[in-house]
CSV table of C-alpha atoms in Angstrom, one decimal:
chain,number,residue,atom,x,y,z
A,1,GLU,CA,2.0,6.7,0.0
A,2,THR,CA,4.6,4.4,-1.6
A,3,GLY,CA,6.1,3.2,2.0
A,4,VAL,CA,9.6,4.9,1.4
A,5,THR,CA,10.6,7.5,4.1
A,6,GLN,CA,13.8,9.7,4.2
A,7,SER,CA,15.4,11.6,6.9
A,8,PRO,CA,16.2,14.5,7.5
A,9,THR,CA,13.0,16.4,5.6
A,10,HIS,CA,15.9,19.1,4.8
A,11,LEU,CA,19.5,19.8,5.7
A,12,ILE,CA,21.9,22.4,5.5
A,13,LYS,CA,25.6,21.2,5.5
A,14,THR,CA,29.0,23.4,4.9
A,15,ARG,CA,31.4,23.1,2.1
A,16,GLY,CA,33.5,20.5,2.9
A,17,GLN,CA,31.8,18.5,5.1
A,18,GLN,CA,30.3,15.3,5.9
A,19,VAL,CA,26.6,14.2,5.4
A,20,THR,CA,24.2,10.6,6.3
A,21,LEU,CA,21.0,10.5,4.4
A,22,ARG,CA,19.0,7.8,5.8
A,23,CYS,CA,15.8,5.3,3.4
A,24,SER,CA,13.3,2.9,5.0
A,25,SER,CA,12.3,1.1,2.8
A,26,GLN,CA,9.0,-1.7,2.7
A,27,SER,CA,9.1,-5.5,4.3
A,28,GLY,CA,10.9,-7.5,0.7
A,29,HIS,CA,12.1,-4.3,-1.3
A,30,ASN,CA,15.8,-5.7,-1.0
A,31,THR,CA,17.0,-3.2,-3.9
A,32,VAL,CA,16.8,0.4,-2.8
A,33,SER,CA,18.6,3.0,-5.7
A,34,TRP,CA,19.6,6.7,-5.0
A,35,TYR,CA,19.2,9.4,-7.1
A,36,GLN,CA,20.3,13.7,-7.0
A,37,GLN,CA,18.0,15.9,-8.3
A,38,ALA,CA,19.2,19.5,-9.3
A,39,LEU,CA,16.6,22.3,-9.2
A,40,GLY,CA,14.9,21.9,-12.9
A,41,GLN,CA,16.6,19.0,-13.1
A,42,GLY,CA,15.4,15.3,-14.1
A,43,PRO,CA,16.9,12.8,-11.4
A,44,GLN,CA,20.5,11.0,-11.6
A,45,PHE,CA,20.9,7.8,-10.8
A,46,ILE,CA,23.7,8.1,-8.1
A,47,PHE,CA,23.9,3.8,-7.3
A,48,GLN,CA,21.8,0.6,-6.9
A,49,TYR,CA,21.9,-1.7,-3.9
A,50,TYR,CA,21.2,-5.4,-3.8
A,51,ARG,CA,21.0,-7.2,-1.0
A,52,GLU,CA,23.7,-4.8,0.7
A,53,GLU,CA,25.9,-5.0,-2.2
A,54,GLU,CA,26.8,-2.4,-4.4
A,55,ASN,CA,24.8,-3.5,-7.8
A,56,GLY,CA,25.6,-1.1,-10.4
A,57,ARG,CA,26.8,2.9,-10.1
A,58,GLY,CA,26.3,6.4,-11.8
A,59,ASN,CA,28.3,9.0,-12.8
A,60,PHE,CA,29.2,10.1,-9.7
A,61,PRO,CA,32.6,10.2,-7.6
A,62,PRO,CA,33.8,8.1,-4.5
A,63,ARG,CA,32.6,10.3,-2.0
A,64,PHE,CA,29.0,9.2,-2.8
A,65,SER,CA,29.1,5.7,-1.3
A,66,GLY,CA,26.3,3.7,0.5
A,67,LEU,CA,25.7,1.0,3.0
A,68,GLN,CA,22.2,-1.2,2.8
A,69,PHE,CA,21.2,-2.3,6.1
A,70,PRO,CA,19.3,-6.0,6.7
A,71,ASN,CA,16.1,-4.3,8.2
A,72,TYR,CA,15.5,-2.4,4.8
A,73,SER,CA,17.1,0.8,6.0
A,74,SER,CA,19.5,2.3,3.7
A,75,GLU,CA,22.0,5.8,3.5
A,76,LEU,CA,23.4,7.4,1.6
A,77,ASN,CA,26.7,9.8,2.6
A,78,VAL,CA,28.3,12.2,0.4
A,79,ASN,CA,32.2,13.8,2.0
A,80,ALA,CA,34.0,16.6,1.4
A,81,LEU,CA,30.7,18.3,0.4
A,82,GLU,CA,30.2,20.8,-2.9
A,83,LEU,CA,28.8,23.4,-3.6
A,84,ASP,CA,26.9,21.7,-6.7
A,85,ASP,CA,25.8,18.9,-3.9
A,86,SER,CA,23.3,21.2,-3.4
A,87,ALA,CA,20.1,19.2,-5.1
A,88,LEU,CA,17.1,17.0,-3.4
A,89,TYR,CA,18.2,13.2,-3.2
A,90,LEU,CA,15.7,10.6,-3.6
A,91,CYS,CA,15.7,7.1,-2.7
A,92,ALA,CA,13.7,4.5,-4.8
A,93,SER,CA,12.9,1.0,-3.6
A,94,SER,CA,11.3,-2.0,-5.3
A,95,LEU,CA,10.2,-5.4,-4.4
A,96,VAL,CA,11.6,-8.8,-5.1
A,97,GLY,CA,10.1,-10.1,-8.5
A,98,ASP,CA,9.0,-6.5,-9.6
A,99,SER,CA,12.2,-4.7,-9.9
A,100,TRP,CA,11.3,-2.9,-12.6
A,101,LYS,CA,8.9,-1.1,-10.3
A,102,GLN,CA,10.6,1.2,-8.4
A,103,TYR,CA,8.8,2.8,-5.4
A,104,PHE,CA,10.0,6.9,-4.5
A,105,GLY,CA,10.3,8.5,-0.8
A,106,PRO,CA,9.8,12.4,0.0
A,107,GLY,CA,13.1,13.0,-1.1
A,108,THR,CA,15.7,14.5,0.9
A,109,ARG,CA,16.4,18.7,0.6
A,110,LEU,CA,20.4,19.2,0.8
A,111,THR,CA,21.3,22.7,0.3
A,112,VAL,CA,25.8,23.0,0.9
A,113,THR,CA,26.9,26.6,1.6
B,1,GLY,CA,24.1,6.3,-25.4
B,2,GLU,CA,21.4,6.9,-23.4
B,3,ASP,CA,19.2,10.4,-23.6
B,4,VAL,CA,15.8,11.1,-22.9
B,5,GLU,CA,14.4,14.8,-24.0
B,6,GLN,CA,11.3,16.2,-22.9
B,7,SER,CA,9.3,19.4,-23.8
B,8,LEU,CA,9.9,22.8,-20.9
B,9,PHE,CA,6.4,23.3,-20.1
B,10,LEU,CA,2.8,22.8,-21.3
B,11,SER,CA,-0.4,25.2,-20.5
B,12,VAL,CA,-3.8,23.7,-20.8
B,13,ARG,CA,-7.4,24.7,-20.0
B,14,GLU,CA,-9.3,22.5,-17.4
B,15,GLY,CA,-11.4,19.8,-18.8
B,16,ASP,CA,-9.7,19.9,-21.8
B,17,SER,CA,-7.1,16.5,-22.6
B,18,SER,CA,-2.8,17.0,-22.2
B,19,VAL,CA,0.0,15.6,-23.9
B,20,ILE,CA,3.4,15.6,-23.3
B,21,ASN,CA,5.5,14.0,-25.4
B,22,CYS,CA,9.0,12.4,-24.8
B,23,THR,CA,11.6,10.9,-27.3
B,24,TYR,CA,14.7,8.8,-26.4
B,25,THR,CA,17.2,7.2,-28.0
B,26,ASP,CA,18.3,4.0,-27.0
B,27,SER,CA,16.8,1.0,-28.7
B,28,SER,CA,16.8,-1.3,-26.3
B,29,SER,CA,15.1,0.1,-23.9
B,30,THR,CA,13.1,-2.3,-21.6
B,31,TYR,CA,10.4,0.1,-19.8
B,32,LEU,CA,9.6,3.3,-20.0
B,33,TYR,CA,7.4,5.0,-17.0
B,34,TRP,CA,5.9,8.4,-16.5
B,35,TYR,CA,6.4,9.8,-13.0
B,36,LYS,CA,4.4,12.8,-11.8
B,37,GLN,CA,6.3,15.5,-9.5
B,38,GLU,CA,4.6,17.8,-7.4
B,39,PRO,CA,6.3,20.9,-5.3
B,40,GLY,CA,8.0,19.7,-2.9
B,41,ALA,CA,7.5,16.0,-3.3
B,42,GLY,CA,8.9,13.2,-4.7
B,43,LEU,CA,8.1,11.5,-7.0
B,44,GLN,CA,4.4,9.1,-7.7
B,45,LEU,CA,4.8,6.1,-10.5
B,46,LEU,CA,1.4,7.4,-12.9
B,47,THR,CA,2.1,4.7,-15.3
B,48,TYR,CA,4.1,2.9,-17.2
B,49,ILE,CA,4.5,0.2,-20.9
B,50,PHE,CA,6.7,-2.7,-21.7
B,51,SER,CA,8.5,-1.4,-24.4
B,52,ASN,CA,6.8,-4.3,-26.6
B,53,MET,CA,3.8,-2.2,-26.3
B,54,ASP,CA,1.6,0.1,-28.4
B,55,MET,CA,-0.7,1.8,-25.9
B,56,LYS,CA,-1.9,1.5,-23.0
B,57,GLN,CA,-5.0,3.0,-21.1
B,58,ASP,CA,-5.5,3.5,-17.1
B,59,GLN,CA,-8.4,5.4,-16.5
B,60,ARG,CA,-7.6,9.2,-17.7
B,61,LEU,CA,-4.1,8.3,-18.7
B,62,THR,CA,-3.2,6.9,-22.2
B,63,VAL,CA,0.0,5.8,-23.1
B,64,LEU,CA,1.9,5.7,-26.7
B,65,LEU,CA,5.0,4.4,-27.7
B,66,ASN,CA,6.3,4.7,-31.4
B,67,LYS,CA,9.4,2.6,-31.0
B,68,LYS,CA,10.3,3.7,-34.6
B,69,ASP,CA,10.1,7.2,-33.7
B,70,LYS,CA,11.2,6.3,-30.5
B,71,HIS,CA,8.8,8.6,-28.9
B,72,LEU,CA,6.4,7.9,-26.0
B,73,SER,CA,3.6,10.2,-25.4
B,74,LEU,CA,1.2,10.4,-22.3
B,75,ARG,CA,-2.5,11.6,-22.9
B,76,ILE,CA,-4.3,12.9,-19.9
B,77,ALA,CA,-7.8,13.1,-20.4
B,78,ASP,CA,-10.0,15.6,-18.7
B,79,THR,CA,-7.4,17.5,-17.1
B,80,GLN,CA,-7.9,19.3,-13.5
B,81,THR,CA,-6.2,21.1,-11.6
B,82,GLY,CA,-5.3,19.2,-9.5
B,83,ASP,CA,-2.6,17.8,-12.3
B,84,SER,CA,-0.3,20.9,-11.8
B,85,ALA,CA,2.9,19.6,-11.9
B,86,ILE,CA,5.4,18.2,-13.2
B,87,TYR,CA,5.5,15.3,-16.0
B,88,PHE,CA,9.0,12.9,-15.8
B,89,CYS,CA,9.2,10.3,-18.8
B,90,ALA,CA,12.0,7.8,-18.0
B,91,GLU,CA,13.5,4.5,-19.1
B,92,THR,CA,15.0,1.2,-18.2
B,93,LEU,CA,17.6,-0.5,-20.1
B,94,LYS,CA,18.8,-4.5,-20.9
B,95,ALA,CA,21.8,-3.4,-20.1
B,96,ALA,CA,21.5,-1.5,-17.2
B,97,GLY,CA,19.2,-3.5,-14.8
B,98,ASN,CA,16.6,-1.4,-13.6
B,99,LYS,CA,18.4,1.6,-13.7
B,100,LEU,CA,16.4,4.7,-14.2
B,101,THR,CA,16.9,7.2,-16.9
B,102,PHE,CA,15.0,10.6,-16.9
B,103,GLY,CA,14.1,13.4,-19.4
B,104,GLY,CA,14.3,17.2,-17.4
B,105,GLY,CA,10.7,17.0,-17.1
B,106,THR,CA,7.5,19.2,-18.5
B,107,ARG,CA,5.9,21.5,-16.3
B,108,VAL,CA,2.4,21.2,-16.9
B,109,LEU,CA,0.0,24.1,-16.0
B,110,VAL,CA,-4.1,23.9,-15.6
B,111,LYS,CA,-5.7,27.0,-15.9
B,112,PRO,CA,-9.3,27.4,-14.6
């Protein structure tokens, strides 16, 4: 049990729609990262937030955006969904002073039809 | 550049040792990790090793790091059926903060 929760568990959307995925971290975990895991592959880094500001981004287009809130929760927003966005989306948080150790949530399975 | 490679599949008998291998290309790795993912679940951090170490043992798990060959391995002693899962190695780099770069995963099947 990592103390990181994500909602919803599963989601089905249509191409072109927008989606918001949510993550809730433990108290004190002020760094949150989001990863996309396509079927049969390893997770790919999307971006990271630290103290409510973006702090690094992977090779994902601007239609992937995020927010981090003072209560250790965060959101991943994806606009103009494409079929290739179908994946498991994982968030990971880390503790102040221990940022190299990331704890993952169970993920949200997004299916785009 | 960043590249982490793993073999796709490993089959092992219950009670035997499993060895999962990983190679990486960037010598500026700071930490290297092993994560476990069971079906339909997120990632569980199993163990990690700092890049200036050669070996780390944690109960049934032994991590070996060969920096010269950029090779990381995870040995699981006395493998159990509950060890059946996908195992990912991952690294963080000095220049990239704590962004994790993952390999493609090794599916381990433990046969009774």
